[in-house]
XYZ file of C-alpha atoms in Angstrom:
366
model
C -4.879 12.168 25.110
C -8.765 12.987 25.191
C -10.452 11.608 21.789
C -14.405 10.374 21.237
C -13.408 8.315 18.776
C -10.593 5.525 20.130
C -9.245 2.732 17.961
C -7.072 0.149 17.832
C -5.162 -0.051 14.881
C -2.230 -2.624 13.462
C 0.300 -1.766 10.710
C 3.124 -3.003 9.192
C 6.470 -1.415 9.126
C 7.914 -3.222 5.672
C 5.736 -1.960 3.063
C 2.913 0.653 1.321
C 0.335 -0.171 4.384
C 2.950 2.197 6.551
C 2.692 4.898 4.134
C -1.456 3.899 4.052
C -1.290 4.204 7.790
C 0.147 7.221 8.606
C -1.701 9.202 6.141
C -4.861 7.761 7.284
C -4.391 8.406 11.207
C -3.134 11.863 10.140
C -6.575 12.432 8.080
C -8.048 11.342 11.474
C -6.566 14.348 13.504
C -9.564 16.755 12.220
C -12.610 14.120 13.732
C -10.434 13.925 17.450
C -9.869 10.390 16.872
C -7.589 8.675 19.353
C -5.950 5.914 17.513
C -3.724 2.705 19.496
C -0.969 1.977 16.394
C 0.162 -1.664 16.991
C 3.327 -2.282 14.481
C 4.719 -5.603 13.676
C 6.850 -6.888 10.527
C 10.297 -5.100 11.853
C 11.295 -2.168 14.322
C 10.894 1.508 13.074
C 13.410 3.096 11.641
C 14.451 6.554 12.513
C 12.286 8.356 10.142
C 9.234 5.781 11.012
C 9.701 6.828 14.730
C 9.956 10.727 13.808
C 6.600 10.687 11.604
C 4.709 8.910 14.626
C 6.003 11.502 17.025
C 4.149 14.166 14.909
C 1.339 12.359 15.250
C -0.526 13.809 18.591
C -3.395 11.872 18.435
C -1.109 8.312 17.669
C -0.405 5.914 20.832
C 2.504 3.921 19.510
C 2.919 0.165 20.445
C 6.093 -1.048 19.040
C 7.179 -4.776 17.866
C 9.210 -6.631 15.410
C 6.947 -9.758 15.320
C 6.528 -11.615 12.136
C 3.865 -11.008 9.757
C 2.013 -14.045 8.536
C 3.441 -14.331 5.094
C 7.253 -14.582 6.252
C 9.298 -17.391 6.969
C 9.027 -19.135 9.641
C 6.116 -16.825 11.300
C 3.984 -19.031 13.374
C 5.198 -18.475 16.344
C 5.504 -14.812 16.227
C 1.789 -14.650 15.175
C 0.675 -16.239 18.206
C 2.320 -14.106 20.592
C 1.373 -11.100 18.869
C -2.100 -12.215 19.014
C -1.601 -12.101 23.034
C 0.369 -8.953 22.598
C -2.531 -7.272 20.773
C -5.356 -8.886 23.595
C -3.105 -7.281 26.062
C -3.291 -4.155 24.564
C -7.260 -4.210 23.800
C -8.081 -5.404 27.640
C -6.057 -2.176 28.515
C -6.948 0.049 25.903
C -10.608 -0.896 25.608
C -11.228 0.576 21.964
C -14.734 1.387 20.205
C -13.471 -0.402 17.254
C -9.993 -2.257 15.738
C -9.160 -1.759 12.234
C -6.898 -4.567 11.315
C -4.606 -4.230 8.317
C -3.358 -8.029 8.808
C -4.964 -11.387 8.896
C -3.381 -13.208 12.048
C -5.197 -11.991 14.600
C -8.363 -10.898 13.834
C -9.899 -14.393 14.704
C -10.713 -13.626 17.924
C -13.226 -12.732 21.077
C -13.182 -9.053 20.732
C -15.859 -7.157 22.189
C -16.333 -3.475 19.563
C -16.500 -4.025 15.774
C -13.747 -5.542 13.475
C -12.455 -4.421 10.076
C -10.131 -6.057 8.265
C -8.315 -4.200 4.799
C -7.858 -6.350 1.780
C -4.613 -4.681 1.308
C -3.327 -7.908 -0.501
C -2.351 -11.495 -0.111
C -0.579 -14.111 -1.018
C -3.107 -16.114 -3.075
C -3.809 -13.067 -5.378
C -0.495 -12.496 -5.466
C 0.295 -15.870 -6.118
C -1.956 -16.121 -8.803
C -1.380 -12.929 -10.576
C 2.302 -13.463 -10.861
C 2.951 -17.134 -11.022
C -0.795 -18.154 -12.575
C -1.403 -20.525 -10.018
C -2.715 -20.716 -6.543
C -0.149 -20.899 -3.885
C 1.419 -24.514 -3.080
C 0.829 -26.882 -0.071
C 2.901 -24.596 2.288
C 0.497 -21.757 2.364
C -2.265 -23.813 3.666
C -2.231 -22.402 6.817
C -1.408 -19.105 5.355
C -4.484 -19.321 3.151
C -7.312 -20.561 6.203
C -5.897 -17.544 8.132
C -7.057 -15.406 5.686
C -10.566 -16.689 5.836
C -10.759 -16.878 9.139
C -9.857 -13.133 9.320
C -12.426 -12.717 6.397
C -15.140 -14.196 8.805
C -14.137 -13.048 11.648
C -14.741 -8.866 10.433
C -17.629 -7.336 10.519
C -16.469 -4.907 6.958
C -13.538 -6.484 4.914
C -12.440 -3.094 2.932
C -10.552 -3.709 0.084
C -8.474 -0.626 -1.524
C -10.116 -1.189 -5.196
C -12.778 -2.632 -7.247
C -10.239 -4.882 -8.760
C -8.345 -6.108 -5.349
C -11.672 -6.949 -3.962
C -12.904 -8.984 -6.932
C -9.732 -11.115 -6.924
C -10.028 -11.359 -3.147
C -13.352 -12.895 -3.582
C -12.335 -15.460 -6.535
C -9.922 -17.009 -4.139
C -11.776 -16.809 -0.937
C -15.591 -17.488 -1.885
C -17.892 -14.589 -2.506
C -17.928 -13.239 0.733
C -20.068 -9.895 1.299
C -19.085 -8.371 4.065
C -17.003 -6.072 2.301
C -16.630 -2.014 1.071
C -14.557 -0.493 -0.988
C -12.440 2.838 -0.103
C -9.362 3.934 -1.971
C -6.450 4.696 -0.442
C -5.465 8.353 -0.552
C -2.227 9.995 0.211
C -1.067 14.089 0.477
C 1.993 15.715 -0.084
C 3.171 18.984 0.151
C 4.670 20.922 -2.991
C 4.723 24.556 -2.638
C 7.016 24.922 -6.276
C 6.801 22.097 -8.740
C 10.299 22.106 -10.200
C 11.272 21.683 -13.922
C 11.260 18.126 -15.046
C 14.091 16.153 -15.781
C 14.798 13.998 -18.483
C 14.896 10.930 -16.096
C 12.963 7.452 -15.432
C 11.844 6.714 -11.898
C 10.238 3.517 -10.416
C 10.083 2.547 -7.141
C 9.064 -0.579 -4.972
C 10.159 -3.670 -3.032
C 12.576 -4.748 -5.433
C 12.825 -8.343 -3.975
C 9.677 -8.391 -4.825
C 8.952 -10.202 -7.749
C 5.242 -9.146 -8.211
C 6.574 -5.647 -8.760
C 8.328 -6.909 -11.710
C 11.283 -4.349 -11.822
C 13.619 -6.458 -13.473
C 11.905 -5.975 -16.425
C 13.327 -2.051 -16.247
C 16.675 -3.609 -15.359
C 16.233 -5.634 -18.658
C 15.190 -3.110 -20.850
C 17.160 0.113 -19.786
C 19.937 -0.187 -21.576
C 17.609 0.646 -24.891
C 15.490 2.984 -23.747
C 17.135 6.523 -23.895
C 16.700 8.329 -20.739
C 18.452 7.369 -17.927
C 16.099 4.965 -15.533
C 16.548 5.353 -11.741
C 14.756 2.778 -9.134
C 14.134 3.942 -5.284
C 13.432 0.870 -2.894
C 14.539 -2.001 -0.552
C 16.315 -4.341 -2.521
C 16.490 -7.229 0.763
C 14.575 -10.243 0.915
C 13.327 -10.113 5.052
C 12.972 -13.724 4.646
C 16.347 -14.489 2.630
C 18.591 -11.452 3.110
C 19.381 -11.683 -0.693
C 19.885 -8.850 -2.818
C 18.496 -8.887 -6.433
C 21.524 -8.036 -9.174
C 20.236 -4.601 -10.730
C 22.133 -3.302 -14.351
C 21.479 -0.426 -16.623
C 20.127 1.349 -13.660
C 21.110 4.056 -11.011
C 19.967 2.292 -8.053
C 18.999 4.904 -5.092
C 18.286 2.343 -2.473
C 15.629 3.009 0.225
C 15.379 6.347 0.236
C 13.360 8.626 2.880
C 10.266 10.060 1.929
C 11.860 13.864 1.695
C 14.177 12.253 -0.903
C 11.274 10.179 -2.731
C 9.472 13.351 -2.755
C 12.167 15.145 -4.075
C 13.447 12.288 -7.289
C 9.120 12.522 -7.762
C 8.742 16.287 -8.274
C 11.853 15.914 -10.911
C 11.212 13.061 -12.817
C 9.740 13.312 -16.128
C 7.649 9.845 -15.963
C 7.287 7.223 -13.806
C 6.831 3.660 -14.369
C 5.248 0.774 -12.673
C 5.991 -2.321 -14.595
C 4.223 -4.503 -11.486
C 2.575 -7.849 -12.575
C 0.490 -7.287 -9.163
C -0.280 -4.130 -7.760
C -3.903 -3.759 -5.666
C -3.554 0.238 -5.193
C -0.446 1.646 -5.537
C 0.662 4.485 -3.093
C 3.750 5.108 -4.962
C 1.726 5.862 -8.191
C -0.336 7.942 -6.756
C 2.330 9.729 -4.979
C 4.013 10.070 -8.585
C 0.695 11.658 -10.135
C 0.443 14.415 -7.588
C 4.288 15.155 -8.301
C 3.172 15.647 -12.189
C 5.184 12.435 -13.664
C 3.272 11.042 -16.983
C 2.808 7.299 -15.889
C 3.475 4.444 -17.940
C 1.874 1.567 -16.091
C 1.317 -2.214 -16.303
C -1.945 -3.460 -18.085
C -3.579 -4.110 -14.951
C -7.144 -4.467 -13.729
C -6.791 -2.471 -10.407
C -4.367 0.369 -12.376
C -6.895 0.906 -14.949
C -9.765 1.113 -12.714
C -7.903 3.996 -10.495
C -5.870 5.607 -13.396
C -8.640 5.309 -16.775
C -7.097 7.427 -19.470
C -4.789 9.241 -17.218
C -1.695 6.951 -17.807
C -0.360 4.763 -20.654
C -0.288 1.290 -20.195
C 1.392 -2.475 -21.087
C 1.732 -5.710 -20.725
C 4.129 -6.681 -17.760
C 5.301 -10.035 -19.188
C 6.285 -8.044 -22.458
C 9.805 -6.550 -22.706
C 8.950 -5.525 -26.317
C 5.477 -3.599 -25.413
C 6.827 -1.697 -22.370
C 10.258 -0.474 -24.291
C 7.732 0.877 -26.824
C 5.228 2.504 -24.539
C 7.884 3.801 -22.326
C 9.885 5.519 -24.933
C 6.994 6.732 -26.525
C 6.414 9.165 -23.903
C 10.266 9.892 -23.242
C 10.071 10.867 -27.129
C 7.384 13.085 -27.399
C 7.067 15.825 -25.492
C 3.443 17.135 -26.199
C 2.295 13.501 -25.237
C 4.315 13.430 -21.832
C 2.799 16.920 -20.872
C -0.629 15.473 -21.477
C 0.018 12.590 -19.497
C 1.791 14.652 -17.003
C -1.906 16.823 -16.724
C -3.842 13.900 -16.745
C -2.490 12.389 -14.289
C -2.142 15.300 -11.996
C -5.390 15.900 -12.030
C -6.686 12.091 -11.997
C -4.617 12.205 -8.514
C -7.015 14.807 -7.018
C -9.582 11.948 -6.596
C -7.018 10.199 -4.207
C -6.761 12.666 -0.930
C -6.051 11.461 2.282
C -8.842 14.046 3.710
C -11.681 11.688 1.550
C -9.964 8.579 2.440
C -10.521 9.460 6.203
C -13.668 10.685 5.528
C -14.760 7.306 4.092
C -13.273 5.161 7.076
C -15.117 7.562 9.710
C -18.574 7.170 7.836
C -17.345 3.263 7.745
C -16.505 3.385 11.994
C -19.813 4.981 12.190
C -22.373 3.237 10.271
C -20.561 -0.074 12.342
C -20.931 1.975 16.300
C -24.585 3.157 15.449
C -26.046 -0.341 16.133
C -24.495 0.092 19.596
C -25.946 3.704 20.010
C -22.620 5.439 19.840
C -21.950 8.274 17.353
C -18.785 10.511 16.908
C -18.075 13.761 15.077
């Protein structure tokens, strides 16, 4: 594969940096970037594998090694840290683009950026209201190793990078670029008069329990998409007044998006928010947690509560499954708020990023 651009890229397989991946290093395909995809967090599934393959200019390097937040992970960290050395002695990119914090503390030769995508501490801290105990230490000083050891930290929002900051020290190495995300609708359907949410529902910074709670009073019927296992426990969270639709493939997601009348994210932590966004350019009216990073990408385009109050959300919720000129409003808003968000101005962002870091070593790429 012939590219002037080559870079060496991680990912994780578990979550919304996928989804931020993919769309990114298919953005890439119009600058003849060759990109070296290094997974970790758990094998691809079938559908992971398929999108890769349409990927011509994506060199996929496959592993289920631990990320540094799970159980356990230590180990695994290290030896993906060789695995990834390996790679970059072979490969011998222009530039990596980390989007995890184990092992970008190291002696690579090209520039290093390292996304903000989120983190423990500001997770911590934004669900819990306290700063993670004694067994993130280590946890915590990789982070700010990876922090000092990048060249650009990039950090999805205003909001993400600000907390990032109050828990790491004002560090200023750092940009901001939104995510962005496409999808193709050639005939928006009718709504439905349904709920949808979606997320990690072990998760308990995304909060959906509190639509489990509060379902049964609200009077459309609420559906939630996602992964419902703990990686670290196996557990399944107990889910009631709900149609559960389990992890569904992103034809189906697309598919429960372009019918559903609203979406809501009731997340007590949420630094971007691909599935929002991915919601908005389906047409849903968005009912969204109160939070700094969702107002800040969303402004007037979506109505919005408190996450730690049942009461507020039931109201704003049924507010716009009650009134139909308000939902269509919302519905336009948000559409159009979403047109900010395209994967074609996210990739145009990161390639003026990759450039503005190669000029100092008199390379430039078109």
């Amino acid at each position: 594969m012939a590219g002037n651009l080559k870079i060496l890229m991680t990912a994780d397989t578990v979550g919304g940096v996928w989804t931020y991946a993919l769309g990114l290093c298919k953005a890439l395909l119009k600058y003849d970037v060759e990109i070296h995809l290094l997974t970790m967090g758990a094998l691809l599934t079938k559908e992971q594998s398929a999108q890769v393959q349409q990927l011509p200019n994506v060199n996929l390097y496959e592993s289920n090694y631990k990320l540094e937040w799970m159980q356990d992970c230590w180990r695994d960290v290290q030896l993906a840290k060789q695995w990834i050395t390996a790679i970059f002695s072979k490969v011998k990119p222009d530039l990596i683009h980390f989007n995890n914090y184990g092992q970008t503390l190291g002696s690579w030769s090209c520039p290093v950026i390292t996304v903000y995508h989120s983190c423990v501490q500001t997770w911590w801290k934004a669900v819990k209201g306290e700063i993670p105990v004694q067994d993130w230490l280590r946890y915590i000083e990789t982070v700010r190793n990876a922090i000092a050891a990048s060249d650009v930290v990039v950090a999805p929002s205003k909001g993400m990078l600000e907390q990032a900051r109050n828990v790491n020290g004002k560090f200023t190495n750092a940009e901001v670029i939104y995510n962005g995300l496409d999808i193709d609708i050639k005939d928006m359907p009718q709504k439905a008069e349904f709920i949808l949410s979606a997320g990690r529902i072990w998760d308990e910074g995304k909060n959906i329990q509190l639509l489990s709670d509060i379902a049964k009073e609200i009077h459309w019927p609420v559906c939630i998409a996602g992964n419902n296992i703990d990686p670290d426990t196996g557990e399944a969270p107990k889910l009631e007044n709900v149609d559960f639709l389990g992890q569904l493939t992103n034809e189906e997601m697309q598919e429960y998006m372009a019918y559903a009348a609203v979406f809501v994210m009731p997340a007590k932590y949420e630094p971007f928010g691909l599935a929002i966004l991915e919601a908005a350019k389906s047409s849903c009216a968005l009912a969204l947690a109160r939070l700094d990073t969702l107002q800040e990408i969303w402004g007037d385009a979506a109505l919005y509560f408190d996450p730690f109050d049942e009461r507020e959300a039931k109201s704003v919720i049924q507010e716009l499954v009650s009134n139909d000129r308000l939902r269509m409003k919302m519905s336009e808003k948000a559409f159009e708020r979403a047109k900010k968000y395209s994967a074609e101005k996210m990739a145009q962002n990161y390639m003026q990023l990759y450039e503005k870091l190669l000029v100092p070593m008199n390379q430039t790429y078109n």
